[in-house]
Tab-separated table of C-alpha atoms in Angstrom:
chain	number	residue	atom	x	y	z
A	1	MET	CA	36.728	63.890	157.847
A	2	LYS	CA	36.223	66.559	160.486
A	3	ILE	CA	39.316	68.631	161.228
A	4	ALA	CA	40.157	71.691	163.349
A	5	ILE	CA	42.442	74.457	162.051
A	6	SER	CA	43.903	77.014	164.484
A	7	SER	CA	42.915	80.432	163.204
A	8	GLN	CA	43.236	84.115	163.959
A	9	GLY	CA	39.678	84.757	162.807
A	10	LYS	CA	36.301	83.188	162.103
A	11	GLU	CA	36.516	82.819	158.318
A	12	LEU	CA	38.222	80.596	155.774
A	13	GLU	CA	40.077	83.739	154.644
A	14	SER	CA	41.477	84.267	158.159
A	15	ARG	CA	45.148	83.590	158.800
A	16	VAL	CA	46.215	80.324	160.343
A	17	ASP	CA	47.283	80.963	163.940
A	18	GLN	CA	50.751	79.479	164.434
A	19	ARG	CA	49.872	78.739	168.044
A	20	PHE	CA	47.630	75.810	168.821
A	21	GLY	CA	46.898	76.358	172.516
A	22	ARG	CA	46.456	80.108	172.305
A	23	CYS	CA	44.813	80.603	168.935
A	24	SER	CA	41.721	82.826	168.840
A	25	TRP	CA	39.483	80.435	166.940
A	26	PHE	CA	39.295	76.898	165.689
A	27	ILE	CA	37.779	76.505	162.258
A	28	VAL	CA	36.151	73.094	162.431
A	29	ALA	CA	35.730	71.942	158.850
A	30	ASP	CA	34.365	68.895	157.101
A	31	THR	CA	36.858	67.975	154.384
A	32	GLU	CA	34.208	66.170	152.280
A	33	THR	CA	31.333	68.648	152.321
A	34	GLY	CA	33.326	71.863	152.835
A	35	ASP	CA	31.020	72.891	155.695
A	36	TYR	CA	32.729	74.728	158.493
A	37	GLN	CA	32.065	76.543	161.719
A	38	ALA	CA	34.185	78.747	163.965
A	39	VAL	CA	34.650	77.639	167.567
A	40	SER	CA	35.914	80.269	169.991
A	41	ASN	CA	39.078	79.559	171.948
A	42	ASP	CA	38.795	82.806	173.855
A	43	GLN	CA	39.065	81.120	177.272
A	44	ASN	CA	42.625	79.990	176.520
A	45	LEU	CA	43.995	83.157	174.919
A	46	SER	CA	45.156	84.578	178.211
A	47	ALA	CA	45.219	81.449	180.370
A	48	ALA	CA	48.182	81.436	182.744
A	49	GLN	CA	48.780	77.795	182.080
A	50	GLY	CA	47.169	74.722	180.599
A	51	ALA	CA	46.112	76.434	177.346
A	52	GLY	CA	47.317	73.538	175.194
A	53	ILE	CA	45.533	70.955	177.319
A	54	GLN	CA	42.269	72.899	177.357
A	55	SER	CA	42.442	73.606	173.638
A	56	ALA	CA	42.944	69.910	172.962
A	57	GLU	CA	39.886	69.207	175.083
A	58	ILE	CA	37.852	71.736	173.087
A	59	VAL	CA	38.708	70.206	169.712
A	60	SER	CA	38.206	66.736	171.148
A	61	ARG	CA	34.680	67.709	172.155
A	62	GLN	CA	34.082	68.845	168.587
A	63	GLY	CA	34.769	65.283	167.518
A	64	VAL	CA	37.548	66.129	165.078
A	65	GLU	CA	39.940	63.484	163.794
A	66	ALA	CA	42.817	65.835	163.005
A	67	VAL	CA	44.243	69.207	163.975
A	68	VAL	CA	46.024	71.495	161.510
A	69	THR	CA	48.198	74.188	163.073
A	70	GLY	CA	51.582	75.908	163.005
A	71	HIS	CA	53.248	74.466	166.071
A	72	CYS	CA	52.286	72.222	168.944
A	73	GLY	CA	53.671	72.037	172.496
A	74	PRO	CA	54.254	68.933	174.610
A	75	LYS	CA	51.104	68.977	176.756
A	76	ALA	CA	48.815	69.693	173.817
A	77	PHE	CA	50.521	66.921	171.875
A	78	ARG	CA	50.065	64.403	174.664
A	79	THR	CA	46.410	65.319	175.165
A	80	LEU	CA	45.602	65.197	171.436
A	81	ASN	CA	47.426	61.908	171.165
A	82	VAL	CA	45.367	60.298	173.929
A	83	ALA	CA	42.223	61.767	172.377
A	84	GLY	CA	43.197	59.942	169.163
A	85	ILE	CA	43.504	63.168	167.180
A	86	LYS	CA	46.216	63.407	164.539
A	87	ILE	CA	48.329	66.566	164.419
A	88	PHE	CA	49.499	68.257	161.241
A	89	LYS	CA	51.939	71.114	161.795
A	90	GLY	CA	53.634	73.679	159.619
A	91	ALA	CA	50.431	75.162	158.204
A	92	GLU	CA	50.564	78.811	157.123
A	93	GLY	CA	48.688	81.363	155.057
A	94	THR	CA	44.913	81.358	155.176
A	95	VAL	CA	42.720	78.700	156.715
A	96	ALA	CA	41.484	77.871	153.198
A	97	ASP	CA	45.109	77.335	152.048
A	98	ALA	CA	45.769	75.064	155.015
A	99	LEU	CA	42.598	73.113	154.334
A	100	GLU	CA	43.606	72.556	150.692
A	101	LYS	CA	47.128	71.535	151.673
A	102	PHE	CA	45.749	69.090	154.198
A	103	LYS	CA	43.382	67.593	151.639
A	104	SER	CA	46.164	67.202	149.085
A	105	GLY	CA	48.313	65.420	151.661
A	106	ALA	CA	50.994	68.129	151.607
A	107	LEU	CA	51.123	68.399	155.394
A	108	ALA	CA	53.046	65.731	157.292
A	109	GLU	CA	51.653	64.173	160.434
A	110	ALA	CA	53.585	65.250	163.522
A	111	GLN	CA	55.290	62.582	165.604
A	112	GLY	CA	55.962	64.847	168.580
A	113	ALA	CA	55.819	68.366	169.958
A	114	ASP	CA	58.025	70.847	168.110
A	115	VAL	CA	58.000	73.722	170.595
A	116	GLU	CA	58.213	74.115	174.362
A	117	GLY	CA	55.142	75.149	176.332
A	118	HIS	CA	54.586	78.952	176.484
A	119	TRP	CA	56.779	79.373	173.397
A	120	SER	CA	55.011	82.418	171.991
B	1	MET	CA	64.407	89.491	225.447
B	2	ILE	CA	62.335	89.409	222.301
B	3	SER	CA	61.100	86.108	221.001
B	4	GLY	CA	58.780	84.863	218.327
B	5	LEU	CA	58.950	87.912	216.097
B	6	THR	CA	58.738	87.405	212.345
B	7	ILE	CA	60.029	90.079	209.990
B	8	ALA	CA	59.820	89.573	206.232
B	9	LEU	CA	61.963	91.447	203.739
B	10	ALA	CA	60.114	91.801	200.468
B	11	SER	CA	60.159	94.011	197.388
B	12	GLY	CA	58.267	94.222	194.175
B	13	LYS	CA	61.337	94.528	192.023
B	14	GLY	CA	64.166	92.001	192.155
B	15	GLY	CA	67.687	93.069	192.985
B	16	THR	CA	66.779	95.884	195.361
B	17	GLY	CA	68.719	94.389	198.270
B	18	LYS	CA	66.385	92.052	200.180
B	19	THR	CA	69.115	89.528	200.785
B	20	THR	CA	71.756	92.149	201.578
B	21	VAL	CA	69.494	93.710	204.200
B	22	SER	CA	68.295	90.307	205.493
B	23	VAL	CA	71.683	88.728	206.108
B	24	ASN	CA	73.141	91.892	207.618
B	25	LEU	CA	70.120	92.278	209.866
B	26	ALA	CA	70.397	88.657	210.969
B	27	SER	CA	74.048	89.246	211.837
B	28	ALA	CA	73.253	92.447	213.686
B	29	ALA	CA	70.568	90.647	215.686
B	30	ALA	CA	72.897	87.761	216.552
B	31	ALA	CA	75.650	90.203	217.568
B	32	ALA	CA	73.163	92.017	219.778
B	33	GLY	CA	72.474	88.766	221.585
B	34	TYR	CA	69.096	87.936	220.102
B	35	GLU	CA	68.183	84.417	219.209
B	36	VAL	CA	67.780	84.773	215.470
B	37	CYS	CA	66.776	82.564	212.573
B	38	TYR	CA	67.449	83.515	208.961
B	39	VAL	CA	64.716	82.043	206.768
B	40	ASP	CA	65.460	82.139	203.030
B	41	CYS	CA	62.131	81.808	201.240
B	42	ASP	CA	63.520	82.898	197.889
B	43	VAL	CA	63.495	79.223	196.967
B	44	GLU	CA	63.984	79.730	193.232
B	45	GLU	CA	67.374	81.224	193.848
B	46	PRO	CA	68.268	81.231	197.530
B	47	ASN	CA	71.535	83.078	198.029
B	48	GLY	CA	71.615	84.059	201.696
B	49	HIS	CA	73.865	81.037	202.263
B	50	LEU	CA	76.566	82.693	200.147
B	51	PHE	CA	76.921	85.363	202.836
B	52	LEU	CA	76.203	83.371	205.977
B	53	ASN	CA	78.060	80.147	205.019
B	54	PRO	CA	75.862	77.922	207.163
B	55	CYS	CA	76.683	74.422	208.306
B	56	ILE	CA	73.748	72.325	207.030
B	57	ARG	CA	72.689	69.728	209.602
B	58	ARG	CA	69.466	68.442	208.178
B	59	SER	CA	68.018	68.166	204.685
B	60	TYR	CA	64.705	66.726	203.570
B	61	PRO	CA	62.504	66.694	200.468
B	62	VAL	CA	59.156	68.455	200.241
B	63	ASN	CA	56.389	66.768	198.309
B	64	VAL	CA	53.085	67.962	196.950
B	65	PRO	CA	50.170	65.549	196.566
B	66	VAL	CA	49.236	64.642	192.995
B	67	PRO	CA	46.405	62.364	191.866
B	68	VAL	CA	46.802	58.756	190.824
B	69	ILE	CA	43.877	57.331	188.896
B	70	ASP	CA	42.989	53.672	188.794
B	71	THR	CA	42.117	53.669	185.091
B	72	GLU	CA	40.758	50.100	185.311
B	73	LYS	CA	37.988	51.190	187.664
B	74	CYS	CA	37.509	54.718	186.267
B	75	ILE	CA	34.038	55.154	184.755
B	76	ALA	CA	35.227	58.021	182.531
B	77	CYS	CA	32.632	60.495	183.801
B	78	GLY	CA	35.014	63.464	183.477
B	79	ALA	CA	34.042	65.014	186.836
B	80	CYS	CA	37.699	65.261	187.920
B	81	GLY	CA	38.611	67.182	184.775
B	82	GLU	CA	35.704	69.553	185.276
B	83	ILE	CA	36.616	70.502	188.844
B	84	CYS	CA	40.340	70.925	188.145
B	85	GLN	CA	41.086	74.632	187.714
B	86	TYR	CA	44.640	74.029	186.548
B	87	SER	CA	44.218	71.499	183.730
B	88	ALA	CA	46.078	68.937	185.790
B	89	ILE	CA	43.424	66.380	184.925
B	90	VAL	CA	41.662	66.276	181.621
B	91	TYR	CA	39.241	63.774	180.195
B	92	VAL	CA	39.621	62.967	176.502
B	93	LYS	CA	38.675	59.352	175.775
B	94	SER	CA	40.586	58.448	178.913
B	95	VAL	CA	41.709	60.430	181.952
B	96	LEU	CA	45.075	62.112	181.618
B	97	THR	CA	47.018	63.734	184.427
B	98	PHE	CA	49.654	66.464	184.211
B	99	GLU	CA	51.406	66.291	187.573
B	100	LYS	CA	53.318	69.540	187.246
B	101	MET	CA	50.092	71.482	186.766
B	102	CYS	CA	48.562	70.073	189.965
B	103	HIS	CA	48.181	72.449	192.917
B	104	GLY	CA	47.343	69.572	195.254
B	105	CYS	CA	43.874	70.797	196.231
B	106	GLY	CA	42.372	67.306	196.311
B	107	GLY	CA	39.212	68.416	194.478
B	108	CYS	CA	39.399	65.557	191.995
B	109	GLN	CA	39.363	63.026	194.831
B	110	LEU	CA	36.326	64.665	196.397
B	111	VAL	CA	34.209	64.655	193.240
B	112	CYS	CA	35.148	61.218	191.933
B	113	PRO	CA	31.855	59.252	192.252
B	114	VAL	CA	33.606	55.883	192.278
B	115	ALA	CA	36.542	56.867	194.515
B	116	VAL	CA	39.296	55.622	192.240
B	117	ILE	CA	41.583	58.611	192.757
B	118	THR	CA	44.347	58.335	195.340
B	119	GLU	CA	47.331	60.562	196.035
B	120	LYS	CA	51.047	60.197	195.759
B	121	GLY	CA	53.805	62.653	196.556
B	122	ARG	CA	55.751	64.559	193.933
B	123	GLU	CA	58.990	66.145	195.094
B	124	ILE	CA	59.314	69.863	194.373
B	125	GLY	CA	62.480	70.663	196.296
B	126	VAL	CA	64.343	70.350	199.577
B	127	VAL	CA	64.517	72.189	202.880
B	128	GLU	CA	67.968	72.551	204.441
B	129	GLU	CA	68.461	73.488	208.080
B	130	GLY	CA	71.597	74.343	209.965
B	131	GLU	CA	73.353	77.221	211.590
B	132	ALA	CA	75.746	80.006	210.728
B	133	GLY	CA	77.567	80.859	213.942
B	134	GLN	CA	74.873	82.089	216.313
B	135	ILE	CA	72.314	82.368	213.517
B	136	ALA	CA	69.903	79.494	212.979
B	137	PHE	CA	69.594	78.963	209.248
B	138	VAL	CA	66.906	77.481	207.015
B	139	HIS	CA	66.344	77.715	203.289
B	140	GLY	CA	64.515	75.924	200.525
B	141	LYS	CA	65.862	74.837	197.168
B	142	LEU	CA	63.227	74.464	194.481
B	143	ASN	CA	63.938	71.805	191.866
B	144	VAL	CA	65.047	73.186	188.504
B	145	GLY	CA	62.121	73.644	186.138
B	146	GLU	CA	59.598	73.491	188.973
B	147	ALA	CA	56.856	76.127	189.038
B	148	MET	CA	55.095	75.160	192.256
B	149	SER	CA	57.032	77.019	194.943
B	150	PRO	CA	54.444	77.992	197.622
B	151	PRO	CA	54.313	74.560	199.320
B	152	LEU	CA	58.115	74.597	199.650
B	153	ILE	CA	58.055	78.165	200.986
B	154	LYS	CA	55.492	77.125	203.587
B	155	ALA	CA	57.696	74.182	204.589
B	156	VAL	CA	60.703	76.502	204.964
B	157	ARG	CA	58.720	78.839	207.196
B	158	ALA	CA	57.404	75.916	209.240
B	159	ALA	CA	61.003	74.786	209.813
B	160	SER	CA	62.091	78.124	211.268
B	161	GLN	CA	62.689	78.353	214.990
B	162	GLU	CA	59.724	79.277	217.144
B	163	ASN	CA	61.375	81.457	219.728
B	164	ALA	CA	63.740	83.422	217.598
B	165	ILE	CA	63.518	86.665	215.703
B	166	ARG	CA	62.816	85.207	212.315
B	167	ILE	CA	64.122	87.142	209.348
B	168	VAL	CA	62.285	85.958	206.268
B	169	ASP	CA	64.017	86.695	202.960
B	170	ALA	CA	61.068	86.709	200.538
B	171	PRO	CA	61.125	86.188	196.783
B	172	PRO	CA	60.595	89.253	194.573
B	173	GLY	CA	57.276	90.047	192.898
B	174	THR	CA	53.757	90.195	194.259
B	175	SER	CA	52.318	86.790	193.378
B	176	CYS	CA	51.698	83.487	195.211
B	177	PRO	CA	55.319	82.758	196.263
B	178	VAL	CA	55.636	86.172	197.928
B	179	ILE	CA	52.285	85.830	199.610
B	180	ALA	CA	53.319	82.436	201.000
B	181	ALA	CA	56.479	84.068	202.374
B	182	VAL	CA	54.864	87.106	204.022
B	183	LYS	CA	51.529	85.719	205.178
B	184	ASP	CA	50.926	86.287	208.910
B	185	VAL	CA	54.335	87.840	209.619
B	186	ASP	CA	54.541	90.624	212.190
B	187	LEU	CA	56.102	93.173	209.864
B	188	VAL	CA	56.990	93.361	206.187
B	189	ILE	CA	59.932	95.563	205.256
B	190	LEU	CA	59.639	96.604	201.636
B	191	VAL	CA	63.164	97.091	200.342
B	192	THR	CA	63.325	99.392	197.354
B	193	GLU	CA	65.762	101.405	195.304
B	194	PRO	CA	65.266	105.042	194.312
B	195	THR	CA	64.623	104.389	190.616
B	196	PRO	CA	61.404	104.581	188.578
B	197	PHE	CA	61.417	100.763	188.280
B	198	GLY	CA	61.931	100.346	192.001
B	199	LEU	CA	59.183	102.812	192.735
B	200	ASN	CA	56.675	101.257	190.372
B	201	ASP	CA	57.149	97.813	191.881
B	202	LEU	CA	57.184	99.233	195.402
B	203	GLY	CA	53.694	100.536	194.661
B	204	LEU	CA	52.557	97.054	193.641
B	205	ALA	CA	54.145	95.454	196.699
B	206	LEU	CA	52.553	98.058	198.921
B	207	ASP	CA	49.123	97.315	197.465
B	208	MET	CA	49.772	93.630	198.136
B	209	VAL	CA	50.662	94.015	201.840
B	210	LYS	CA	47.755	96.411	202.348
B	211	GLU	CA	45.401	93.891	200.784
B	212	LEU	CA	46.798	91.225	203.108
B	213	GLY	CA	46.516	93.551	206.101
B	214	ILE	CA	50.135	93.090	207.193
B	215	PRO	CA	51.981	95.903	209.023
B	216	HIS	CA	54.697	97.279	206.790
B	217	ALA	CA	57.390	99.900	206.354
B	218	VAL	CA	59.895	100.867	203.668
B	219	VAL	CA	63.695	100.749	203.565
B	220	VAL	CA	65.505	102.456	200.687
B	221	ASN	CA	68.661	100.737	199.567
B	222	ARG	CA	71.340	102.463	197.457
B	223	SER	CA	69.905	105.809	198.473
B	224	GLU	CA	71.439	108.878	196.816
B	225	PRO	CA	71.632	112.380	198.230
B	226	GLY	CA	69.088	114.638	196.585
B	227	ASN	CA	67.005	111.778	195.218
B	228	ASN	CA	63.576	112.123	196.843
B	229	LEU	CA	61.647	109.644	194.704
B	230	VAL	CA	60.909	107.172	197.483
B	231	ARG	CA	60.687	109.787	200.221
B	232	ASP	CA	57.950	111.648	198.315
B	233	PHE	CA	56.194	108.403	197.481
B	234	CYS	CA	56.127	107.311	201.125
B	235	LYS	CA	54.790	110.683	202.204
B	236	GLN	CA	52.087	110.569	199.577
B	237	ARG	CA	51.063	106.972	200.357
B	238	GLU	CA	51.451	107.503	204.112
B	239	VAL	CA	53.937	104.690	204.598
B	240	LYS	CA	56.668	104.793	207.166
B	241	LEU	CA	60.163	105.163	205.713
B	242	LEU	CA	62.266	103.335	208.286
B	243	ALA	CA	65.747	103.818	206.931
B	244	GLU	CA	67.883	104.726	203.969
B	245	ILE	CA	71.029	102.777	203.234
B	246	ALA	CA	73.465	104.849	201.204
B	247	ASP	CA	74.691	103.882	197.757
B	248	ASP	CA	78.207	102.973	198.846
B	249	ARG	CA	80.853	101.191	196.811
B	250	ARG	CA	82.159	99.475	199.959
B	251	VAL	CA	78.814	97.732	200.480
B	252	ALA	CA	78.799	96.590	196.847
B	253	GLU	CA	82.356	95.308	197.148
B	254	ALA	CA	81.545	93.371	200.307
B	255	TYR	CA	78.499	91.914	198.537
B	256	SER	CA	80.490	90.862	195.486
B	257	ARG	CA	82.941	89.016	197.742
B	258	GLY	CA	80.134	87.299	199.623
B	259	GLN	CA	80.932	89.270	202.759
B	260	LEU	CA	78.672	91.063	205.194
B	261	ALA	CA	78.819	94.851	205.092
B	262	PHE	CA	77.880	94.656	208.765
B	263	LEU	CA	81.251	93.038	209.456
B	264	VAL	CA	83.605	94.517	206.875
B	265	ALA	CA	82.403	97.975	205.826
B	266	PRO	CA	83.288	100.663	208.377
B	267	GLY	CA	80.210	102.336	209.819
B	268	TYR	CA	77.755	99.673	208.726
B	269	GLN	CA	77.606	97.945	212.063
B	270	ALA	CA	75.859	101.049	213.352
B	271	VAL	CA	73.664	101.289	210.241
B	272	PHE	CA	72.282	97.776	210.690
B	273	ASP	CA	72.100	98.034	214.473
B	274	ASP	CA	69.949	101.138	214.056
B	275	LEU	CA	67.836	99.445	211.417
B	276	LEU	CA	67.350	96.409	213.652
B	277	ASN	CA	66.250	98.620	216.510
B	278	SER	CA	63.787	100.552	214.362
B	279	ILE	CA	62.386	97.320	212.938
B	280	VAL	CA	61.936	95.718	216.343
B	281	LYS	CA	60.320	98.912	217.619
B	282	GLU	CA	58.055	99.132	214.581
B	283	ALA	CA	57.068	95.466	214.843
B	284	ARG	CA	56.225	95.874	218.525
B	285	ARG	CA	54.167	98.979	217.928
């Protein structure tokens, strides 16, 4: 399964970015093969508005089936939902940690947004 | 008799005294026999009404156009999402709209190859018109939680009386709402206070009006003897300093009671009469 993890950097050792819409990178990883690549989210870092929506569009274009992140706002949630992408929140530590937790089923699927837009 | 003159009171920083100066000026103009219209464009928190106590005669909603997509006929090409600069439309498996992000430009309708996008109105606030004694009154009230204020500000300005001296109370800052309030006025009065914060934001506001090419001058509110911050700044930037209104407890007390210093604080009738005359002279220059 292809998933996207919000990250502060380009590596598996990078920290998970708690923000979905305004993370620096998405680590797009294949949970079966362990392959991964970093996708820049630079365009949304300083966006005045619509960062969550645009970020959801970016991961949707990557063809991921799930997103692993810290928190998720209402517009990002709605967009991901329509795109058919599952959202797993509450990830922390390194991207590698988050990936392992996801694979072991330790992260619960989110049923709604847990923060307001522009929360951080 | 002067008619059709538009004066905007703006500032970079909030709380410098735009409304205080605006409502007192409007009263001075009415007392001097001018036809005057007070136009409160600070639609996020209009408070001129607290001082003028207008009788509201007419109230109507202001809408902005937002797209409606016929998803049955949509061919899911994504062109609307690509043209939208505000993420108000996004294509992910199906087309999603976020009405509050929409700036109403109509771009999505133009690029849709199968013409399945129509418009509907979304209410952002109301315009209220009336009068306060001899002063014609208009203000806008933006809906709570609404970010899109420029269309409402434009509607408020459009509702102001043609032939009067229009005193436009602008919102603070230097971004789109302020620009909507000051665009094409005859004179912008930048109200500031003699503090480092006031001065910093005055600089930003000055850059803004210069960029827009609007005639402008500065009024210092809460001026203190011996404090030359703004005076020096105006000299250095070659901006006209029209007046200084003293830091006076009586003005603050009148304000806190919702009263006009022009009417209740001794000596302030002359202060605002003089200011009105300098403004009219400056605007006619």
